[in-house]
PDB file of C-alpha atoms in Angstrom:
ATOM      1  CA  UNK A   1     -23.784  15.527  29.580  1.00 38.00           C
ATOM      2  CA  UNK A   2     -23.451  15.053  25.609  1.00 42.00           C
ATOM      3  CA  UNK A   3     -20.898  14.653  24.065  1.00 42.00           C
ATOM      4  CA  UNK A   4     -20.300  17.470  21.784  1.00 39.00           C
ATOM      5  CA  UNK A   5     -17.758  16.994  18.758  1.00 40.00           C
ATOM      6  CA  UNK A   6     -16.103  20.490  17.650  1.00 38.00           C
ATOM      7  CA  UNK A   7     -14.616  20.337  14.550  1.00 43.00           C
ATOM      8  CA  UNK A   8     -10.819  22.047  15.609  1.00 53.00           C
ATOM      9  CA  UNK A   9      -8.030  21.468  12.815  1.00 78.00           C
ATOM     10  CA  UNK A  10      -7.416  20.893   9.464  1.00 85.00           C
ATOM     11  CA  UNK A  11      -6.533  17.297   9.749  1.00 89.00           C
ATOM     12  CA  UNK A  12     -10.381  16.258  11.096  1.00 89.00           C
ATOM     13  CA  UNK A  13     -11.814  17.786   7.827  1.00 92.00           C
ATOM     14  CA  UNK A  14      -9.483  15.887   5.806  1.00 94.00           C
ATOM     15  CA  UNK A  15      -9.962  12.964   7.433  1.00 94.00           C
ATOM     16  CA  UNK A  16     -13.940  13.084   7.185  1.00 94.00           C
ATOM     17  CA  UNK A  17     -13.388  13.816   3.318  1.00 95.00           C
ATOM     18  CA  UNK A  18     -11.410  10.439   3.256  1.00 96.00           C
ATOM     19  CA  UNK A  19     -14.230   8.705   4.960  1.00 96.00           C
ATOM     20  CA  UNK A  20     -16.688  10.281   2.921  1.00 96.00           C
ATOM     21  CA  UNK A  21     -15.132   9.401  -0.633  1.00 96.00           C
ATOM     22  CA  UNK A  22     -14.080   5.865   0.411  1.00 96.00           C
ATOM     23  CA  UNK A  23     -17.334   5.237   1.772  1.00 95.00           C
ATOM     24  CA  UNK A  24     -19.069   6.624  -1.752  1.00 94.00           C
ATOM     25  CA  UNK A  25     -16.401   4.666  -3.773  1.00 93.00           C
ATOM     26  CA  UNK A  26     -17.174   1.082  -2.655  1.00 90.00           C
ATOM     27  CA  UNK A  27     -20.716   1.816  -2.088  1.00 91.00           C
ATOM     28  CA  UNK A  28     -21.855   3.006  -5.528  1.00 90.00           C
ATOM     29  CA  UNK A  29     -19.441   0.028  -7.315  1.00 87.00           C
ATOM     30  CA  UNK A  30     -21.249  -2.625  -5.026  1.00 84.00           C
ATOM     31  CA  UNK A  31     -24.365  -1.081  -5.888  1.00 82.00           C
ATOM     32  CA  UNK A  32     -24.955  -0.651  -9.396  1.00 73.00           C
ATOM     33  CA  UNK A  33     -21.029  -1.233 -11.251  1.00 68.00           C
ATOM     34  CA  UNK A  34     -22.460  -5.106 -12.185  1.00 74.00           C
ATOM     35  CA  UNK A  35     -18.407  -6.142 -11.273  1.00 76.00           C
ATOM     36  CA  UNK A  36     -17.825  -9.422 -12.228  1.00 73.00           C
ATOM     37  CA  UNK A  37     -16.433 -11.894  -9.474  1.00 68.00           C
ATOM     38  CA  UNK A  38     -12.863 -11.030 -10.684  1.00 74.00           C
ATOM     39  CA  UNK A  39      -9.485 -10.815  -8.266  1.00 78.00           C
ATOM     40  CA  UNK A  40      -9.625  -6.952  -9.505  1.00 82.00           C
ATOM     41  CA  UNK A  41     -12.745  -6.411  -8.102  1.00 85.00           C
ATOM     42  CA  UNK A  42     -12.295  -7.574  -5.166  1.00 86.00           C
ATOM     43  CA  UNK A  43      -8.662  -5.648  -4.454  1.00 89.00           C
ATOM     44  CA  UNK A  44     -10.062  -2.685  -5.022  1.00 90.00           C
ATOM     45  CA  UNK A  45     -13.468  -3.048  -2.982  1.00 91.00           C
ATOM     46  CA  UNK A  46     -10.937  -4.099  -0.006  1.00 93.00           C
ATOM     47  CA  UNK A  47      -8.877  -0.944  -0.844  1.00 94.00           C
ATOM     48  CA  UNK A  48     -11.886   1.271  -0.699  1.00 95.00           C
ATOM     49  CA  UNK A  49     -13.418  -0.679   3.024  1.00 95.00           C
ATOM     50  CA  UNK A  50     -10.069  -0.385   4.483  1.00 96.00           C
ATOM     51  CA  UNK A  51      -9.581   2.969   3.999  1.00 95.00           C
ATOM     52  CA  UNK A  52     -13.010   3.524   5.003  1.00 96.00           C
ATOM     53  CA  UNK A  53     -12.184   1.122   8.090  1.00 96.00           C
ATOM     54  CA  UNK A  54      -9.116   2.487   9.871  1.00 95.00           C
ATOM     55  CA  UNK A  55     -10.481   6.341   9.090  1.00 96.00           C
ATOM     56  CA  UNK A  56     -13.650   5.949  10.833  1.00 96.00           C
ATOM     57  CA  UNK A  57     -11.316   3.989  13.692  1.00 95.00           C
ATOM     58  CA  UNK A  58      -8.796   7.482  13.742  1.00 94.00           C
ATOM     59  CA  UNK A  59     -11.642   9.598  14.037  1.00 93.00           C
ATOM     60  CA  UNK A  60     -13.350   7.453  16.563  1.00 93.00           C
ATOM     61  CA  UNK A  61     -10.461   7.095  18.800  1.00 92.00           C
ATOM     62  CA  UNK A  62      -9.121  10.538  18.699  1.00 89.00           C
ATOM     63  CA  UNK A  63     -13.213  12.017  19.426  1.00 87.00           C
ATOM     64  CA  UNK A  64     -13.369  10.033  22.500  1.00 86.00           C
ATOM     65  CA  UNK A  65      -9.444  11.010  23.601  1.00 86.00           C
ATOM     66  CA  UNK A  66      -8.682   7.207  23.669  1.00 85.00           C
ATOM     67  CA  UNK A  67      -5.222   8.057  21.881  1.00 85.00           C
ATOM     68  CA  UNK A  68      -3.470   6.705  25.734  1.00 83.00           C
ATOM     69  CA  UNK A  69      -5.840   3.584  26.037  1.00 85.00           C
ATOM     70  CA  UNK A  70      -4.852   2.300  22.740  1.00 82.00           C
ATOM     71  CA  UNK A  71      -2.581  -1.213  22.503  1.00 83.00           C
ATOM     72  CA  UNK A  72      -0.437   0.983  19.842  1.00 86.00           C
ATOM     73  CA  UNK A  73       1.988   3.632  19.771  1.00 86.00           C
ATOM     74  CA  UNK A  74      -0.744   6.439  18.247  1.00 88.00           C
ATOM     75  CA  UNK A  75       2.294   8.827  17.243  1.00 87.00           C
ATOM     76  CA  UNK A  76       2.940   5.661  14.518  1.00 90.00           C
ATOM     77  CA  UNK A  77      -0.584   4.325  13.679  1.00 92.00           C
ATOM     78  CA  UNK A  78      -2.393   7.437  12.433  1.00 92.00           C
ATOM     79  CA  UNK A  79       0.082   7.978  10.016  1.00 93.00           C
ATOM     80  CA  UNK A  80       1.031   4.430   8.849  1.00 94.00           C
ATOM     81  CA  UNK A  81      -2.576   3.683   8.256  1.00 95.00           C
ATOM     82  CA  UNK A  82      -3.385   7.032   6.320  1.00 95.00           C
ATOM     83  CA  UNK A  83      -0.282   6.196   4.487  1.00 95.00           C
ATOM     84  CA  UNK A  84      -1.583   2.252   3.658  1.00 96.00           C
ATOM     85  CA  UNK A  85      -5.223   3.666   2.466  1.00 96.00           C
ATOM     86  CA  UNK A  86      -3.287   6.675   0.279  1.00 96.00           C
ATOM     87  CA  UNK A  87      -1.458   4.226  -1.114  1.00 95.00           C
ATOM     88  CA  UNK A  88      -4.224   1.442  -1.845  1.00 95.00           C
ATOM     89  CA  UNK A  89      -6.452   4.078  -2.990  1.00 96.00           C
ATOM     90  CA  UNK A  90      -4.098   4.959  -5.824  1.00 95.00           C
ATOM     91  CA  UNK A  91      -3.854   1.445  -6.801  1.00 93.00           C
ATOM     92  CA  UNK A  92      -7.435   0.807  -6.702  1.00 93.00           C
ATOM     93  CA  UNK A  93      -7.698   4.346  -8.731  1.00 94.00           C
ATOM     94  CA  UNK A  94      -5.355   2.841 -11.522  1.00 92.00           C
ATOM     95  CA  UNK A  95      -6.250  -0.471 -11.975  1.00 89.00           C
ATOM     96  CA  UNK A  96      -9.891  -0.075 -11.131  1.00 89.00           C
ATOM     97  CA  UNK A  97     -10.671   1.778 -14.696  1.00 91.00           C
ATOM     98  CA  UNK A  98      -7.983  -0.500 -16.700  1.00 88.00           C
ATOM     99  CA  UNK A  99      -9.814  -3.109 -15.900  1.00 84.00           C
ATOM    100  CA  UNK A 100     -13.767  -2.083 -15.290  1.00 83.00           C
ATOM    101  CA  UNK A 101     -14.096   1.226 -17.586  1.00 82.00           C
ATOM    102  CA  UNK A 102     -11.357   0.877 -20.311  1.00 77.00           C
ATOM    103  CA  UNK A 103     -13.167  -0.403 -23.344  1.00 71.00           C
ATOM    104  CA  UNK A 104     -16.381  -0.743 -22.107  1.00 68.00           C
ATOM    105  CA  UNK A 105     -19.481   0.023 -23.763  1.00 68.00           C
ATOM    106  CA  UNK A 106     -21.851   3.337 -22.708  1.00 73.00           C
ATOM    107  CA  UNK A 107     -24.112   1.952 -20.127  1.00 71.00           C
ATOM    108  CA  UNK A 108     -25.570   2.449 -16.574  1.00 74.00           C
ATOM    109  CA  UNK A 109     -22.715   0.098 -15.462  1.00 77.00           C
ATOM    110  CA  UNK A 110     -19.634   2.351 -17.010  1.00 80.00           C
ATOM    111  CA  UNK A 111     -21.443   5.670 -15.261  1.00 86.00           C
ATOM    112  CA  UNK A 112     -21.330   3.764 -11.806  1.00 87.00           C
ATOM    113  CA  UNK A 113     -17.961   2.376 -12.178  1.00 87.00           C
ATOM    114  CA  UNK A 114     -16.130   6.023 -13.754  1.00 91.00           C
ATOM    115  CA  UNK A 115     -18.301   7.481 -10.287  1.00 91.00           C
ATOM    116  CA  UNK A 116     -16.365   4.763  -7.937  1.00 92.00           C
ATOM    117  CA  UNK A 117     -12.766   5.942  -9.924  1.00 93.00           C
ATOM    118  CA  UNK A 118     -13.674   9.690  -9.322  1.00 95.00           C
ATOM    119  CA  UNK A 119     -14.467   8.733  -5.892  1.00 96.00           C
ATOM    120  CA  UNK A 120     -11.524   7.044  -5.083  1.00 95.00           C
ATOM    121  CA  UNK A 121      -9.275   9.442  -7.095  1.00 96.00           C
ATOM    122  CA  UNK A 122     -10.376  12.194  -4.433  1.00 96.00           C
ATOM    123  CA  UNK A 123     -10.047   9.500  -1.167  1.00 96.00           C
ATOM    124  CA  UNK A 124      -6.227   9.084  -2.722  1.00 96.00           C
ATOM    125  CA  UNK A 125      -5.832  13.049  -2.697  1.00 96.00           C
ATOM    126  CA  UNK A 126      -7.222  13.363   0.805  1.00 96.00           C
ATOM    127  CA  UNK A 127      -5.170  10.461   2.141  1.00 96.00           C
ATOM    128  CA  UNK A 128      -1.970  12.536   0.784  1.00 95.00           C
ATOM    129  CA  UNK A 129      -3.006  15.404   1.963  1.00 94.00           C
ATOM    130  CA  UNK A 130      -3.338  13.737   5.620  1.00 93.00           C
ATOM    131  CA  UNK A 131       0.132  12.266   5.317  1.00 93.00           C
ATOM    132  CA  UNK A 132       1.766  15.801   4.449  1.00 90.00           C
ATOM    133  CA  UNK A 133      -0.181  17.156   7.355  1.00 88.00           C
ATOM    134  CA  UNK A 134       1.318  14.331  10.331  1.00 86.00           C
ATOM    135  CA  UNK A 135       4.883  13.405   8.401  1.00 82.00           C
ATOM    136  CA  UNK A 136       7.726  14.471  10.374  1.00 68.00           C
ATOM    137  CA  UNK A 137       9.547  17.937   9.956  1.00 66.00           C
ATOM    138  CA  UNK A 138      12.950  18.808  10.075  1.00 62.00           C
ATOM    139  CA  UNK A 139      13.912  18.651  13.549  1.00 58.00           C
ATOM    140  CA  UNK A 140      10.756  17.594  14.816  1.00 60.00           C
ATOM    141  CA  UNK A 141      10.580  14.586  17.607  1.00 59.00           C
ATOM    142  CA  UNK A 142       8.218  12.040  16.582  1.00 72.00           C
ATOM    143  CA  UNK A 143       7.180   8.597  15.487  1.00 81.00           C
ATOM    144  CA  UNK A 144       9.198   6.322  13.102  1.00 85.00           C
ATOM    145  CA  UNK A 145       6.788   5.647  10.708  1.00 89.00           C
ATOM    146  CA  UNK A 146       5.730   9.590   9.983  1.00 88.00           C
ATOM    147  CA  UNK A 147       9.635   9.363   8.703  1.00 87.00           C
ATOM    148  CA  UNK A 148      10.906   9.222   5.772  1.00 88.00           C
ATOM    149  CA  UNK A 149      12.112   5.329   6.121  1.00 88.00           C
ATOM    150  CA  UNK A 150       9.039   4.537   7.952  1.00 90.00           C
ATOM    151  CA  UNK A 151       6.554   5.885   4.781  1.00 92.00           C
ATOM    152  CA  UNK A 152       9.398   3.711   2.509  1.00 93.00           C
ATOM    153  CA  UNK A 153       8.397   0.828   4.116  1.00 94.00           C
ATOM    154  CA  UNK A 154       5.038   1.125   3.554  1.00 95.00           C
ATOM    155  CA  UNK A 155       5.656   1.927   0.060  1.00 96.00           C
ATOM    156  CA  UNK A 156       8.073  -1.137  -0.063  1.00 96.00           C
ATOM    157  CA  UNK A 157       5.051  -3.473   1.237  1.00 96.00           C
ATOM    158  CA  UNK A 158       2.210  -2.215  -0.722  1.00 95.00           C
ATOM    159  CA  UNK A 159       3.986  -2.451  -3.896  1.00 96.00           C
ATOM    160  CA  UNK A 160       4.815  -5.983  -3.134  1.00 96.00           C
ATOM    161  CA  UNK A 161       0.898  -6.538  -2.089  1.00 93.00           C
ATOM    162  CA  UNK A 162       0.083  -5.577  -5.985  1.00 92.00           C
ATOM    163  CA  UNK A 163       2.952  -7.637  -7.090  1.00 94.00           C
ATOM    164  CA  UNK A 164       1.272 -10.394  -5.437  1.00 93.00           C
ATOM    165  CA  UNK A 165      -1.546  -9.059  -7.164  1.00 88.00           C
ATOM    166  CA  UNK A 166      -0.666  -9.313 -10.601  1.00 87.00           C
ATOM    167  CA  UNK A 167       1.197 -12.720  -9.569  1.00 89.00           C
ATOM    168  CA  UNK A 168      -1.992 -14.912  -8.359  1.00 84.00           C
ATOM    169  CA  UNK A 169      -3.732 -13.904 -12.050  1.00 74.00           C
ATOM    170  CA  UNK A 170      -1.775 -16.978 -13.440  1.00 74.00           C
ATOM    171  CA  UNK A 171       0.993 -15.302 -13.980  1.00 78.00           C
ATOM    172  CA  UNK A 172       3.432 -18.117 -15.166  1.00 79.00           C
ATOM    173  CA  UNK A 173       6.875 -18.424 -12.548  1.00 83.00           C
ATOM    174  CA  UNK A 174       7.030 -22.258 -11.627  1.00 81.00           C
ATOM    175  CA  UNK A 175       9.108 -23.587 -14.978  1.00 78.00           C
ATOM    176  CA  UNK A 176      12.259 -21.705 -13.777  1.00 84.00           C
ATOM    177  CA  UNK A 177      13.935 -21.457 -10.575  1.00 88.00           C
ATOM    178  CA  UNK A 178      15.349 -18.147 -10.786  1.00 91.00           C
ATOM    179  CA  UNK A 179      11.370 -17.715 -11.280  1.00 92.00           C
ATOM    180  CA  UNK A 180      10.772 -19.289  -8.212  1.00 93.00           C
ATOM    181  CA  UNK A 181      13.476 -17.049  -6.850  1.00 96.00           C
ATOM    182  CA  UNK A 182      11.872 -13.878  -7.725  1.00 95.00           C
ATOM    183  CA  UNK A 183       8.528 -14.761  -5.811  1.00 95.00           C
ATOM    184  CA  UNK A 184      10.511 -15.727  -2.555  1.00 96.00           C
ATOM    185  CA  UNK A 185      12.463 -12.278  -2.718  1.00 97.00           C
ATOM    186  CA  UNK A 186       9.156 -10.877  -3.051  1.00 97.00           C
ATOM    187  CA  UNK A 187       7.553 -12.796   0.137  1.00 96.00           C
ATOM    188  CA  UNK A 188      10.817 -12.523   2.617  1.00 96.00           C
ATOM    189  CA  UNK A 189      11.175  -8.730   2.024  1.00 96.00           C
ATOM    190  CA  UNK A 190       7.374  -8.371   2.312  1.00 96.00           C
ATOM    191  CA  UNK A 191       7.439 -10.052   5.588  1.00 95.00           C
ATOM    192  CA  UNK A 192      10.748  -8.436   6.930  1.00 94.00           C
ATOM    193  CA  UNK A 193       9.284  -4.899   5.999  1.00 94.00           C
ATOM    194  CA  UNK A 194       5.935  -5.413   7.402  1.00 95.00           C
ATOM    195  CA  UNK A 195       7.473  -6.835  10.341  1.00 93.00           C
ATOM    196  CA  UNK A 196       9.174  -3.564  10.519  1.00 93.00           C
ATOM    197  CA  UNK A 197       5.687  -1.406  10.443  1.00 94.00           C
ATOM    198  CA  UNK A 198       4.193  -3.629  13.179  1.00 93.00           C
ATOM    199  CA  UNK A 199       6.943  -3.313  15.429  1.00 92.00           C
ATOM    200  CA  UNK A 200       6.925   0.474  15.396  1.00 91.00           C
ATOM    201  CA  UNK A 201       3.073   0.375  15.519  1.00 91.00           C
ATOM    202  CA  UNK A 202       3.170  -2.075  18.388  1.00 88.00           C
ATOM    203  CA  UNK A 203       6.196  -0.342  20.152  1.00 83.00           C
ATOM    204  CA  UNK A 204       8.299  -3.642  20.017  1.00 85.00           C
ATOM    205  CA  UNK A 205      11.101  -2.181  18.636  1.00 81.00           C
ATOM    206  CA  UNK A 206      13.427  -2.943  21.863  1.00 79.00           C
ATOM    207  CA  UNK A 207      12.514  -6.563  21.861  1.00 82.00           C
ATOM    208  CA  UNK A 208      15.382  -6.885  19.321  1.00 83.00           C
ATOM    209  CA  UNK A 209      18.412  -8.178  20.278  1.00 85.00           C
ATOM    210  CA  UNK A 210      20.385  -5.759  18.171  1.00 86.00           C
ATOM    211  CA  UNK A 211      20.290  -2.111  18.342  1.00 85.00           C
ATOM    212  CA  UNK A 212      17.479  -1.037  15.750  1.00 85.00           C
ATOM    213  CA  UNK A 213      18.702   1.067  13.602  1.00 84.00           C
ATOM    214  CA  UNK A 214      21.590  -1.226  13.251  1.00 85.00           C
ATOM    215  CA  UNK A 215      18.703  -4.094  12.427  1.00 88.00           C
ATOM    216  CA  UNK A 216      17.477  -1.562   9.729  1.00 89.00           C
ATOM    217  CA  UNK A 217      20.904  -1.065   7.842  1.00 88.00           C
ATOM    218  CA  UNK A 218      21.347  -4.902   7.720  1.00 89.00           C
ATOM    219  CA  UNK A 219      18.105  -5.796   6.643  1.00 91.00           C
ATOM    220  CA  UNK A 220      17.773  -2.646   4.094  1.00 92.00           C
ATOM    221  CA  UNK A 221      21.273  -4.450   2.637  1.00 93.00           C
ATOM    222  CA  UNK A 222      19.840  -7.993   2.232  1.00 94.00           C
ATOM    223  CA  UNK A 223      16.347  -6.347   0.690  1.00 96.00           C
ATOM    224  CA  UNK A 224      18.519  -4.454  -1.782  1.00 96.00           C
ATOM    225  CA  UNK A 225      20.682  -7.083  -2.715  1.00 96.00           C
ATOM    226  CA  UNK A 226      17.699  -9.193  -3.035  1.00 97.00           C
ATOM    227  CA  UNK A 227      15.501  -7.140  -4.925  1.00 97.00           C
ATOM    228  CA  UNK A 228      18.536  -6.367  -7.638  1.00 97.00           C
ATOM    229  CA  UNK A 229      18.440 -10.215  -8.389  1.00 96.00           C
ATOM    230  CA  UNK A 230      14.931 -10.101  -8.860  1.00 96.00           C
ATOM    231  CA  UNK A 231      14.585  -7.394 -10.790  1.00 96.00           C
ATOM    232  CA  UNK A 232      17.358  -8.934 -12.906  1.00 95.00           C
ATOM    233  CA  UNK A 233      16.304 -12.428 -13.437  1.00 94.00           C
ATOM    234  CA  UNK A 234      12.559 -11.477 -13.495  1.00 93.00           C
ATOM    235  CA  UNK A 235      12.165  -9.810 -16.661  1.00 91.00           C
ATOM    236  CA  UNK A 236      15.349 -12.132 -18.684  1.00 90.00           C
ATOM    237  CA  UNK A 237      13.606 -15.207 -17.547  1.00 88.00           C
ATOM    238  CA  UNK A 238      10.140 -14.014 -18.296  1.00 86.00           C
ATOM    239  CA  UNK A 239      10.717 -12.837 -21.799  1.00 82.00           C
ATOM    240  CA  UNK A 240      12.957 -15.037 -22.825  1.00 73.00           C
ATOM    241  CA  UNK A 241      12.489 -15.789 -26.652  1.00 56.00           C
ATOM    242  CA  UNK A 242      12.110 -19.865 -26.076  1.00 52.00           C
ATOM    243  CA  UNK A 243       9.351 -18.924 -24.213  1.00 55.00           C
ATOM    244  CA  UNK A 244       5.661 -19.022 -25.776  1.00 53.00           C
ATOM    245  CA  UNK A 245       4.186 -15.246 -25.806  1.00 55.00           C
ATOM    246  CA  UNK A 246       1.789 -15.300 -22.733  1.00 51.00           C
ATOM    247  CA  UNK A 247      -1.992 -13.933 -22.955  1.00 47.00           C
ATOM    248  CA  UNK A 248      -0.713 -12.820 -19.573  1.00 56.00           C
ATOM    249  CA  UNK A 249       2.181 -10.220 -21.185  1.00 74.00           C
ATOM    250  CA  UNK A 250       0.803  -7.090 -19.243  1.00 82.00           C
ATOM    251  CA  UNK A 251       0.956  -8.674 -15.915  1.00 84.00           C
ATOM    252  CA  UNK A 252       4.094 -10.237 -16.671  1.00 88.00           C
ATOM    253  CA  UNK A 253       5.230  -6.735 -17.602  1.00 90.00           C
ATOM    254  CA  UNK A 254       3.836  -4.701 -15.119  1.00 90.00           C
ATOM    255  CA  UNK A 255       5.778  -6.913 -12.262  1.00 93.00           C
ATOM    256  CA  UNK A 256       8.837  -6.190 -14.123  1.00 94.00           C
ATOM    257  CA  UNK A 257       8.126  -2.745 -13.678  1.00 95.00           C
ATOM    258  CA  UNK A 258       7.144  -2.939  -9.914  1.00 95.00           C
ATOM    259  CA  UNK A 259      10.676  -4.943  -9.307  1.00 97.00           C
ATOM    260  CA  UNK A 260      12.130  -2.414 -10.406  1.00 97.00           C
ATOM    261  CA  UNK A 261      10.177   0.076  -8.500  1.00 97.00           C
ATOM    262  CA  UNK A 262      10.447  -1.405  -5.525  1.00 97.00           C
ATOM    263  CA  UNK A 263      14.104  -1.428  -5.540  1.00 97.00           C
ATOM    264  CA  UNK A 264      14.387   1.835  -6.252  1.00 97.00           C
ATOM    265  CA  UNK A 265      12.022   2.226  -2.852  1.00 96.00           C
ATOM    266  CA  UNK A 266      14.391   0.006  -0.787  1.00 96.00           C
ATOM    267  CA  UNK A 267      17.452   1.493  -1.971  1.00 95.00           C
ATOM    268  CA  UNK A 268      16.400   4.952  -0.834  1.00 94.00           C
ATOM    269  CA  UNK A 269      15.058   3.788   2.469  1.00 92.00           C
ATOM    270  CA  UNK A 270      18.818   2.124   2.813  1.00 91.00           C
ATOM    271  CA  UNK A 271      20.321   4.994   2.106  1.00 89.00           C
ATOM    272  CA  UNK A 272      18.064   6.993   5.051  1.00 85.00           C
ATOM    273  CA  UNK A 273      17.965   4.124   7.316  1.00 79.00           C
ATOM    274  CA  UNK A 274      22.447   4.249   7.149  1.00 75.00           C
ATOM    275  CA  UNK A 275      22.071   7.837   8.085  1.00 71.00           C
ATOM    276  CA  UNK A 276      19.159   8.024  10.431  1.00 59.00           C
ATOM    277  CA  UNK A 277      19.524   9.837  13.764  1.00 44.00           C
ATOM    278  CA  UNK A 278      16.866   7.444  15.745  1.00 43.00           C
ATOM    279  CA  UNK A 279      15.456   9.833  18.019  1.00 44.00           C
ATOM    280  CA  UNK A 280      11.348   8.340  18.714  1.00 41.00           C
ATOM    281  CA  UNK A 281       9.763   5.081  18.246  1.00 41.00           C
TER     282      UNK A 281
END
């Protein structure tokens, strides 16, 4: 007997949108943008493909009712993942035109590449959409990650995945330790956080030896403390007036900014994560 797919809620159409407009974004820039072989490029194609990727998984899994067969906790991964591409999407739909459209001359090759940043402008709004539609509601019994805390953390480690970004386009931070400082801060609380989101994903969360909210308030309190350094020492090292002016100013300037984002993000998700009645992993 066939297999017939009924379309039955809200969320499928949504989804579908998001595969559609990812699919369109990184499609029409591979085909006729003319991108240069440039770290920019390439961040946003993979932001387009992997929202593309783990959509077309979703909708795959949940048409064949595979949801109890999967090796993940599926009240965690839907929602992480939408949350991810949302995210990267909206990167890829800022940086994208700064760096492809802005200042370009009138040509085939602007028309393709302001189609890919309308395309991945609407694959950002249907990503959000699909988070408010699974997040947790008051009272409601569900996964971590459709939490507040939970979409903190993947806030925390996508804004330290366009820090590293911004970093590897030679982005000066070796003549000064506190320097070096700022880039560890940025790879232990990446790891720690994403450690976080795979645990809940992979339903590892009692593998800890300590209680896990407890293991959330501690580590929440080292990531804050650590991120306060950085986005201290960051910006008076960096601009420091014995210091040559850098052709690299912007990126310099836009981690500065993202420091200081992303402490904002961890000290909210402390403040939650101290107050959080665990109820479902």
């Amino acid at each position: 007997m066939p297999l017939i797919f009924v379309p039955k809620s809200q969320l499928l159409w949504v989804r579908v949108a998001a595969l559609v407009c990812t699919c369109a974004a990184f499609s029409v820039a591979a085909h006729g943008a003319n991108l240069r072989n440039d770290f920019m490029a390439d961040w946003s194609i993979f932001c387009w493909a992997f929202g593309f990727a783990v959509t077309l998984l979703v909708l795959l899994v949940e048409m064949f009712g595979l949801q109890v067969r999967a090796p993940v906790s599926w009240t965690n991964f839907p929602v992480a993942v939408a949350a991810y591409a949302a995210l990267l999407c909206l990167s890829a739909s800022i940086l994208f035109p700064i760096w492809f459209v802005r200042n370009q001359p009138y040509n085939q090759d602007r028309s393709y590449r302001v189609a890919s940043t309308v395309f991945s402008c609407l694959a950002t709004l249907a990503y959000v959409v699909e988070v408010s539609l699974t997040k947790a509601r008051p009272g409601e019994v569900t996964g971590y990650m459709a939490t507040a805390p939970g979409l903190l953390k993947v806030c925390e480690t996508t804004v330290a995945c366009v820090i590293f970004i911004m970093v590897s386009d030679n982005v000066p931070y070796n003549h000064h330790g506190a320097l070096e400082w700022c880039i560890a801060v940025y790879c232990i609380c990446f790891i720690l956080s994403m450690g976080v989101v795979v645990m809940c994903v992979g339903e590892c969360t009692g593998y800890l030896p300590v209680p896990f909210p407890k293991f959330l308030s501690a580590y929440g309190l080292l990531a804050v403390a650590m991120y306060l350094s950085a986005t201290i020492l960051w910006p008076v090292f960096q601009f420091n007036k014995s210091q040559h002016r850098s052709s690299r100013t912007p990126q310099v300037t836009a981690v500065a900014v993202l420091t200081a984002v992303n402490f904002l993000l961890y000290l909210a998700d402390l403040a939650h994560s101290a107050r959080l009645v665990f109820v479902s992993v």
